[in-house]
Short mmCIF file of C-alpha atoms and ligand atoms in Angstrom, two decimals:
data_model
loop_
_atom_site.label_atom_id
_atom_site.label_comp_id
_atom_site.label_asym_id
_atom_site.label_seq_id
_atom_site.Cartn_x
_atom_site.Cartn_y
_atom_site.Cartn_z
CA UNK A 30 8.54 -4.80 -41.65
CA UNK A 31 12.22 -4.59 -42.53
CA UNK A 32 14.41 -7.59 -43.28
CA UNK A 33 11.21 -9.63 -43.21
CA UNK A 34 10.82 -8.98 -39.51
CA UNK A 35 7.95 -7.28 -37.69
CA UNK A 36 9.05 -3.96 -36.20
CA UNK A 37 7.59 -4.64 -32.78
CA UNK A 38 9.62 -7.22 -30.94
CA UNK A 39 8.25 -10.58 -29.86
CA UNK A 40 8.01 -9.60 -26.20
CA UNK A 41 5.53 -6.83 -27.01
CA UNK A 42 3.76 -8.37 -30.02
CA UNK A 43 0.60 -9.12 -28.08
CA UNK A 44 0.25 -5.55 -26.78
CA UNK A 45 -1.57 -3.08 -29.00
CA UNK A 46 -3.04 0.28 -28.01
CA UNK A 47 -4.26 0.26 -24.43
CA UNK A 48 -7.98 -0.15 -24.02
CA UNK A 49 -8.06 3.18 -22.17
CA UNK A 50 -6.75 5.10 -25.16
CA UNK A 51 -9.19 3.30 -27.45
CA UNK A 52 -12.23 3.93 -25.27
CA UNK A 53 -11.29 7.52 -24.36
CA UNK A 54 -10.94 8.27 -28.09
CA UNK A 55 -14.37 6.70 -28.63
CA UNK A 56 -15.81 8.96 -25.91
CA UNK A 57 -14.39 12.07 -27.59
CA UNK A 58 -15.53 10.96 -31.07
CA UNK A 59 -19.10 10.27 -29.95
CA UNK A 60 -19.42 13.05 -27.35
CA UNK A 61 -20.18 10.43 -24.70
CA UNK A 62 -19.74 10.58 -20.95
CA UNK A 63 -16.44 8.85 -20.26
CA UNK A 64 -16.81 6.45 -17.35
CA UNK A 65 -13.99 4.39 -18.83
CA UNK A 66 -10.58 5.71 -17.90
CA UNK A 67 -10.04 6.32 -14.17
CA UNK A 68 -9.23 9.99 -13.91
CA UNK A 69 -11.19 12.48 -11.81
CA UNK A 70 -12.91 15.35 -13.62
CA UNK A 71 -12.21 17.69 -10.72
CA UNK A 72 -8.71 18.68 -9.67
CA UNK A 73 -7.41 17.90 -6.20
CA UNK A 74 -6.91 20.41 -3.36
CA UNK A 75 -6.38 23.98 -4.46
CA UNK A 76 -3.59 24.58 -1.93
CA UNK A 77 -1.64 21.69 -3.44
CA UNK A 78 -1.97 23.14 -6.92
CA UNK A 79 -0.81 26.47 -5.50
CA UNK A 80 2.17 24.71 -3.91
CA UNK A 81 3.13 23.45 -7.38
CA UNK A 82 2.76 26.95 -8.85
CA UNK A 83 4.91 28.35 -6.04
CA UNK A 84 7.58 25.72 -6.67
CA UNK A 85 7.61 26.55 -10.38
CA UNK A 86 7.85 30.30 -9.69
CA UNK A 87 10.52 29.92 -7.02
CA UNK A 88 12.61 27.69 -9.24
CA UNK A 89 12.20 24.57 -7.11
CA UNK A 90 12.46 21.47 -9.23
CA UNK A 91 12.73 23.23 -12.60
CA UNK A 92 16.09 21.54 -13.12
CA UNK A 93 16.78 17.85 -12.59
CA UNK A 94 15.85 16.94 -9.04
CA UNK A 95 17.95 14.31 -7.22
CA UNK A 96 17.65 10.84 -8.77
CA UNK A 97 15.82 9.18 -5.85
CA UNK A 98 13.47 12.18 -5.43
CA UNK A 99 13.77 15.41 -3.45
CA UNK A 100 14.54 14.85 0.26
CA UNK A 101 11.37 16.76 1.31
CA UNK A 102 9.18 14.30 -0.59
CA UNK A 103 11.08 11.20 0.52
CA UNK A 104 10.70 12.33 4.13
CA UNK A 105 6.99 13.06 3.60
CA UNK A 106 6.51 9.58 2.09
CA UNK A 107 8.25 7.95 5.04
CA UNK A 108 6.16 10.03 7.49
CA UNK A 109 2.98 9.08 5.62
CA UNK A 110 3.88 5.39 5.87
CA UNK A 111 4.42 5.77 9.61
CA UNK A 112 1.29 7.87 10.15
CA UNK A 113 -1.16 5.67 8.23
CA UNK A 114 0.47 2.24 8.21
CA UNK A 115 2.75 2.15 11.25
CA UNK A 116 5.73 1.32 9.01
CA UNK A 117 9.16 2.90 9.42
CA UNK A 118 11.28 3.57 6.33
CA UNK A 119 14.54 5.48 6.08
CA UNK A 120 13.90 8.35 3.64
CA UNK A 121 17.49 8.17 2.38
CA UNK A 122 17.77 4.49 1.59
CA UNK A 123 14.29 2.99 1.68
CA UNK A 124 12.20 5.43 -0.36
CA UNK A 125 12.32 6.07 -4.10
CA UNK A 126 10.24 8.62 -6.04
CA UNK A 127 9.10 7.45 -9.49
CA UNK A 128 7.19 8.73 -12.50
CA UNK A 129 3.87 7.47 -11.17
CA UNK A 130 3.22 3.97 -9.95
CA UNK A 131 3.57 2.91 -13.58
CA UNK A 132 7.29 3.54 -13.63
CA UNK A 133 7.69 1.93 -10.22
CA UNK A 134 6.05 -1.26 -11.54
CA UNK A 135 8.18 -1.24 -14.69
CA UNK A 136 11.41 -0.59 -12.78
CA UNK A 137 10.59 -3.31 -10.23
CA UNK A 138 10.01 -5.89 -12.97
CA UNK A 139 13.10 -4.84 -14.94
CA UNK A 140 15.26 -4.89 -11.83
CA UNK A 141 14.05 -8.03 -10.09
CA UNK A 142 13.37 -10.52 -12.90
CA UNK A 143 15.65 -12.70 -14.95
CA UNK A 144 14.28 -13.84 -18.31
CA UNK A 145 12.07 -16.87 -17.72
CA UNK A 146 11.23 -16.02 -14.11
CA UNK A 147 7.58 -16.58 -13.29
CA UNK A 148 5.43 -13.83 -11.81
CA UNK A 149 2.11 -14.73 -10.24
CA UNK A 150 -0.43 -11.93 -10.54
CA UNK A 151 -4.16 -11.59 -10.06
CA UNK A 152 -6.19 -11.44 -13.22
CA UNK A 153 -7.97 -9.28 -14.24
CA UNK A 154 -4.65 -7.39 -14.39
CA UNK A 155 -4.12 -3.67 -14.37
CA UNK A 156 -2.98 -3.48 -17.96
CA UNK A 157 0.61 -2.38 -17.47
CA UNK A 158 1.45 -5.48 -15.40
CA UNK A 159 1.41 -7.92 -18.29
CA UNK A 160 3.40 -5.53 -20.50
CA UNK A 161 6.02 -4.82 -17.81
CA UNK A 162 6.48 -8.50 -17.01
CA UNK A 163 6.90 -9.12 -20.74
CA UNK A 164 9.41 -6.28 -21.18
CA UNK A 165 11.47 -7.81 -18.40
CA UNK A 166 11.33 -11.22 -20.11
CA UNK A 167 9.27 -12.70 -17.28
CA UNK A 168 6.46 -15.18 -17.60
CA UNK A 169 3.12 -14.19 -16.15
CA UNK A 170 1.13 -16.77 -14.28
CA UNK A 171 -2.45 -15.69 -13.66
CA UNK A 172 -4.39 -16.27 -10.49
CA UNK A 173 -7.95 -15.72 -11.63
CA UNK A 174 -10.28 -13.66 -9.45
CA UNK A 175 -13.80 -14.84 -10.15
CA UNK A 176 -17.13 -13.06 -9.85
CA UNK A 177 -19.18 -12.39 -7.84
CA UNK A 178 -16.82 -11.53 -4.96
CA UNK A 179 -13.40 -11.84 -6.64
CA UNK A 180 -11.69 -13.33 -3.56
CA UNK A 181 -8.34 -14.95 -4.45
CA UNK A 182 -8.32 -18.75 -4.38
CA UNK A 183 -5.37 -19.26 -2.04
CA UNK A 184 -5.14 -22.99 -2.72
CA UNK A 185 -4.80 -22.17 -6.40
CA UNK A 186 -2.10 -19.67 -5.46
CA UNK A 187 -0.19 -22.36 -3.59
CA UNK A 188 -0.52 -24.67 -6.60
CA UNK A 189 0.72 -21.94 -8.94
CA UNK A 190 4.08 -21.61 -7.17
CA UNK A 191 6.85 -23.50 -8.97
CA UNK A 192 10.64 -23.53 -8.60
CA UNK A 193 10.71 -20.81 -11.28
CA UNK A 194 8.42 -18.43 -9.35
CA UNK A 195 10.36 -15.27 -8.49
CA UNK A 196 7.71 -12.90 -7.33
CA UNK A 197 4.08 -12.21 -6.57
CA UNK A 198 2.61 -9.05 -8.04
CA UNK A 199 -0.32 -8.02 -5.87
CA UNK A 200 -2.81 -5.19 -6.11
CA UNK A 201 -5.11 -4.30 -3.23
CA UNK A 202 -7.45 -2.43 -3.37
CA UNK A 203 -7.77 -4.16 -6.72
CA UNK A 204 -8.46 -2.48 -10.03
CA UNK A 205 -10.82 -3.34 -11.75
CA UNK A 206 -12.79 -5.51 -9.32
CA UNK A 207 -12.68 -3.34 -6.17
CA UNK A 208 -11.64 -6.35 -4.07
CA UNK A 209 -9.66 -5.51 -0.91
CA UNK A 210 -7.49 -8.26 0.55
CA UNK A 211 -8.29 -9.19 4.17
CA UNK A 212 -5.76 -9.67 6.92
CA UNK A 213 -6.34 -13.45 6.75
CA UNK A 214 -5.72 -13.54 3.00
CA UNK A 215 -2.63 -11.39 3.33
CA UNK A 216 -1.31 -13.61 6.13
CA UNK A 217 -1.68 -16.71 3.96
CA UNK A 218 0.03 -14.96 1.05
CA UNK A 219 2.83 -13.77 3.35
CA UNK A 220 3.37 -17.27 4.76
CA UNK A 221 3.59 -18.65 1.23
CA UNK A 222 6.09 -15.96 0.22
CA UNK A 223 8.26 -16.77 3.24
CA UNK A 224 7.99 -20.53 2.70
CA UNK A 225 9.10 -20.26 -0.93
CA UNK A 226 11.42 -17.29 -0.44
CA UNK A 227 9.50 -15.13 -2.94
CA UNK A 228 9.65 -11.40 -3.49
CA UNK A 229 6.36 -9.51 -3.49
CA UNK A 230 5.56 -6.30 -5.32
CA UNK A 231 2.34 -4.72 -4.04
CA UNK A 232 0.54 -1.98 -5.90
CA UNK A 233 -1.34 0.07 -3.31
CA UNK A 234 -2.29 3.14 -5.34
CA UNK A 235 -5.87 2.99 -4.01
CA UNK A 236 -4.73 2.69 -0.38
CA UNK A 237 -6.90 5.62 0.72
CA UNK A 238 -9.98 4.45 -1.18
CA UNK A 239 -11.27 1.63 0.99
CA UNK A 240 -14.98 1.76 1.77
CA UNK A 241 -15.40 -1.54 3.60
CA UNK A 242 -12.71 -3.14 5.72
CA UNK A 243 -9.27 -1.54 5.91
CA UNK A 244 -6.13 -1.31 3.85
CA UNK A 245 -3.46 -3.53 5.36
CA UNK A 246 0.02 -3.16 3.88
CA UNK A 247 1.60 -6.54 3.18
CA UNK A 248 4.95 -5.13 4.32
CA UNK A 249 3.58 -4.95 7.89
CA UNK A 250 3.12 -8.74 8.15
CA UNK A 251 5.74 -11.01 9.76
CA UNK A 252 8.61 -11.87 7.46
CA UNK A 253 7.55 -9.40 4.76
CA UNK A 254 9.50 -6.23 5.56
CA UNK A 255 12.60 -7.40 3.67
CA UNK A 256 10.91 -9.08 0.70
CA UNK A 257 8.18 -6.58 -0.21
CA UNK A 258 8.33 -3.69 -2.64
CA UNK A 259 5.37 -1.42 -1.81
CA UNK A 260 4.22 0.96 -4.52
CA UNK A 261 1.86 3.89 -4.25
CA UNK A 262 1.09 7.11 -6.05
CA UNK A 263 -0.24 10.62 -5.54
CA UNK A 264 -2.48 10.40 -8.59
CA UNK A 265 -5.44 8.64 -7.02
CA UNK A 266 -5.13 10.02 -3.48
CA UNK A 267 -4.81 13.68 -4.45
CA UNK A 268 -6.64 13.74 -7.79
CA UNK A 269 -3.65 14.91 -9.80
CA UNK A 270 -3.19 11.93 -12.09
CA UNK A 271 -1.36 14.02 -14.71
CA UNK A 272 1.48 14.90 -12.35
CA UNK A 273 2.71 11.32 -12.28
CA UNK A 274 4.30 11.31 -8.85
CA UNK A 275 4.63 7.78 -7.49
CA UNK A 276 6.91 6.02 -5.05
CA UNK A 277 8.43 2.82 -3.79
CA UNK A 278 9.08 1.95 -0.15
CA UNK A 279 11.10 -1.16 0.64
CA UNK A 280 14.20 -2.41 2.41
CA UNK A 281 17.37 -0.67 1.22
CA UNK A 282 18.69 -3.51 -1.02
CA UNK A 283 15.34 -3.72 -2.84
CA UNK A 284 15.15 0.05 -3.28
CA UNK A 285 18.74 0.03 -4.59
CA UNK A 286 17.80 -2.63 -7.15
CA UNK A 287 14.65 -0.83 -8.33
CA UNK A 288 16.53 2.49 -8.43
CA UNK A 289 19.13 0.98 -10.75
CA UNK A 290 16.44 0.27 -13.36
CA UNK A 291 14.52 3.49 -12.69
CA UNK A 292 17.51 5.74 -13.27
CA UNK A 293 17.72 4.54 -16.90
CA UNK A 294 13.99 4.88 -17.56
CA UNK A 295 13.22 8.51 -16.70
CA UNK A 296 16.09 9.23 -14.31
CA UNK A 297 13.83 11.89 -12.72
CA UNK A 298 10.45 13.47 -13.33
CA UNK A 299 7.86 15.97 -12.07
CA UNK A 300 10.38 18.28 -10.29
CA UNK A 301 8.04 21.05 -9.04
CA UNK A 302 5.21 18.60 -8.44
CA UNK A 303 7.40 16.68 -6.02
CA UNK A 304 7.39 19.75 -3.74
CA UNK A 305 3.61 19.98 -3.95
CA UNK A 306 3.06 16.31 -3.18
CA UNK A 307 5.40 16.59 -0.18
CA UNK A 308 2.83 19.06 1.19
CA UNK A 309 -0.13 16.94 0.10
CA UNK A 310 1.08 13.95 2.08
CA UNK A 311 0.93 16.10 5.22
CA UNK A 312 -2.70 17.15 4.75
CA UNK A 313 -4.82 16.55 7.87
CA UNK A 314 -6.78 13.33 8.36
CA UNK A 315 -9.96 15.23 7.45
CA UNK A 316 -8.75 15.42 3.83
CA UNK A 317 -8.31 11.67 3.53
CA UNK A 318 -11.60 11.01 5.37
CA UNK A 319 -13.63 13.26 3.14
CA UNK A 320 -12.04 11.86 -0.04
CA UNK A 321 -13.20 8.42 1.04
CA UNK A 322 -16.65 9.53 2.20
CA UNK A 323 -17.24 11.45 -0.99
CA UNK A 324 -16.22 8.55 -3.21
CA UNK A 325 -18.29 6.08 -1.19
CA UNK A 326 -21.33 8.25 -1.87
CA UNK A 327 -20.48 8.38 -5.57
CA UNK A 328 -20.04 4.62 -5.61
CA UNK A 329 -23.55 4.22 -4.23
CA UNK A 330 -24.98 6.78 -6.64
CA UNK A 331 -23.56 5.02 -9.69
CA UNK A 332 -24.15 1.52 -8.29
CA UNK A 333 -27.85 2.25 -7.71
CA UNK A 334 -28.10 3.71 -11.20
CA UNK A 335 -26.45 0.71 -12.80
CA UNK A 336 -28.76 -1.66 -10.94
CA UNK A 337 -31.79 0.37 -12.01
CA UNK A 338 -30.56 0.18 -15.61
CA UNK A 339 -30.46 -3.62 -15.40
CA UNK A 340 -26.78 -4.40 -14.70
CA UNK A 341 -25.68 -6.96 -12.17
CA UNK A 342 -23.40 -4.91 -9.90
CA UNK A 343 -20.42 -6.39 -8.07
CA UNK A 344 -20.14 -4.03 -5.13
CA UNK A 345 -16.53 -2.77 -4.83
CA UNK A 346 -14.96 -2.54 -1.35
CA UNK A 347 -12.37 -0.08 -2.61
CA UNK A 348 -10.97 1.85 -5.65
CA UNK A 349 -13.14 4.09 -7.80
CA UNK A 350 -14.41 1.40 -10.15
CA UNK A 351 -17.51 -0.76 -10.30
CA UNK A 352 -17.45 -4.03 -12.18
CA UNK A 353 -20.80 -5.12 -13.59
CA UNK A 354 -22.09 -8.10 -15.50
CA UNK A 355 -24.09 -7.74 -18.70
CA UNK A 356 -25.61 -11.20 -18.96
CA UNK A 357 -28.77 -9.71 -17.46
CA UNK A 358 -29.19 -7.91 -20.81
CA UNK A 359 -28.86 -11.20 -22.67
CA UNK A 360 -25.37 -10.08 -23.78
CA UNK A 361 -22.14 -11.98 -23.37
CA UNK A 362 -19.38 -10.02 -25.06
CA UNK A 363 -18.19 -7.07 -22.94
CA UNK A 364 -15.95 -5.68 -25.68
CA UNK A 365 -18.77 -5.58 -28.26
CA UNK A 366 -21.09 -4.16 -25.59
CA UNK A 367 -18.64 -1.33 -24.77
CA UNK A 368 -18.08 -0.48 -28.41
CA UNK A 369 -21.84 -0.17 -28.92
CA UNK A 370 -22.59 1.64 -25.64
CA UNK A 371 -21.93 5.20 -26.90
CA UNK A 372 -24.37 4.67 -29.75
CA UNK A 373 -26.98 3.11 -27.47
CA UNK A 374 -26.88 5.62 -24.63
CA UNK A 375 -23.91 8.00 -24.84
CA UNK A 376 -21.75 6.44 -22.13
CA UNK A 377 -18.28 4.88 -22.38
CA UNK A 378 -17.10 2.01 -20.16
CA UNK A 379 -14.25 -0.51 -20.22
CA UNK A 380 -14.58 -4.24 -20.95
CA UNK A 381 -12.83 -6.19 -18.19
CA UNK A 382 -12.37 -9.08 -20.61
CA UNK A 383 -9.19 -7.44 -21.93
CA UNK A 384 -7.60 -7.72 -18.46
CA UNK A 385 -7.82 -11.52 -18.35
CA UNK A 386 -5.70 -14.20 -19.97
CA UNK A 387 -8.60 -16.58 -19.49
CA UNK A 388 -11.02 -15.27 -22.10
CA UNK A 389 -14.05 -16.83 -20.43
CA UNK A 390 -13.46 -15.51 -16.93
CA UNK A 391 -14.29 -11.88 -17.69
CA UNK A 392 -16.13 -12.09 -20.98
CA UNK A 393 -19.33 -10.48 -19.68
CA UNK A 394 -17.79 -7.94 -17.26
CA UNK A 395 -17.90 -4.20 -17.84
CA UNK A 396 -16.18 -1.61 -15.64
CA UNK A 397 -17.43 1.90 -14.88
CA UNK A 398 -15.58 4.58 -12.91
CA UNK A 399 -17.32 6.85 -10.44
CA UNK A 400 -14.55 9.44 -9.87
CA UNK A 401 -16.66 12.06 -11.64
CA UNK A 402 -18.74 15.08 -10.59
CA UNK A 403 -22.19 14.29 -9.19
CA UNK A 404 -23.95 16.03 -12.09
CA UNK A 405 -21.96 13.90 -14.57
CA UNK A 406 -22.86 10.72 -12.68
CA UNK A 407 -26.55 11.73 -12.55
CA UNK A 408 -26.47 12.43 -16.28
CA UNK A 409 -24.77 9.07 -16.94
CA UNK A 410 -27.29 7.22 -14.78
CA UNK A 411 -30.13 8.89 -16.71
CA UNK A 412 -28.59 7.84 -20.02
CA UNK A 413 -27.93 4.28 -18.85
CA UNK A 414 -31.61 3.96 -17.96
CA UNK A 415 -32.27 3.87 -21.72
CA UNK A 416 -30.84 0.35 -21.64
CA UNK A 417 -33.46 -0.86 -19.17
CA UNK A 418 -35.92 -3.26 -20.79
C1 PLP B 523 -3.81 -0.53 -10.08
C2 PLP B 523 -3.12 0.65 -10.67
N1 PLP B 523 -1.79 0.75 -10.60
C3 PLP B 523 -1.13 1.78 -11.12
C4 PLP B 523 -1.79 2.80 -11.78
C5 PLP B 523 -1.00 3.91 -12.38
O1 PLP B 523 -0.66 4.87 -11.46
P1 PLP B 523 0.15 6.16 -11.89
O2 PLP B 523 -0.78 7.06 -12.63
O3 PLP B 523 0.64 6.73 -10.61
O4 PLP B 523 1.27 5.72 -12.77
C6 PLP B 523 -3.17 2.74 -11.89
C7 PLP B 523 -3.90 3.80 -12.61
O5 PLP B 523 -5.03 3.65 -13.01
C8 PLP B 523 -3.85 1.64 -11.32
O6 PLP B 523 -5.18 1.54 -11.41
#
């Protein structure tokens, strides 16, 4: 404290260290298998890594790249949107490269919100949402996704809209629950956004990890093209989470607004990696198909193991996370459970309870990731069996 004031400002006072840092540190300290933080333990395609090395060697991107991203990547992003989603974006005015999806979310909130504006978002939240809304001076309004299937209550969504609502912050496929919004749900959400003239920011970083159903971009629905900021990232699709290459696609005025905030956050990032991701986005369909098939198999491997260990498993339709319930063990407190898990069986997981404003809604939910090598998952499943009664 100085001058009798806390150092951290009021907007951020409720945010401590992220749960991922806390649990990853616990994994290192206890030598546990880390099924907490969602990062793959195998790098993505070799040729993409080589493309990054080539770019570094050839001096591509070693100095500040253009503010909105290199033209090659913006064009590749636009082509990817057309190829997989049937959406046309102008690479010059409707695409923006960001430092991961994280910066895109932050820039969107900082650009689009006035202090006091309400933002309706699904809870459990991906943890940066609440912090970014707070940094922008917005007010978060949760729409609680409830176990066992985590479908959004669209009547509750309608009721949550007030004259102060500025935007909806959506995430599908949804981390941590694995819920994937259906066309019907998206249509209802779109109609509500049009009716109340709301902006929508959609986080689609798991767009290629859908195991049941399909990923439908909200921007493709009637009336949404000009009010939707779509966000995605190379991290999850190409297994290079450390490169932090993300992007925004939206109508030109929305991109211009988000770019205004973004240019004062990082200005630019990941120069040589932008060249590599431009190539990654053009990989053949077989790459995207085998990523999905492989992760579906891993989902089933871990899901079966968790069931055998005594967890109630909420089957995810997408993402690389499984949410479980621990009441079957006679336990109720996910945070206490996760803190004790390394000691009990040498595995680290994440308590979903920290992603809810409503402390009761997720109190007994624990999340595990399955984006790990098969031998690691087999080892983890063996360890988790120690919990079985
Ligand atoms: C829903 C969601 N959005 C955004 C991110 C962050 O993406 P990036 O690493 O590209 O910043 C993550 C990472 O876990 C995520 O799960």
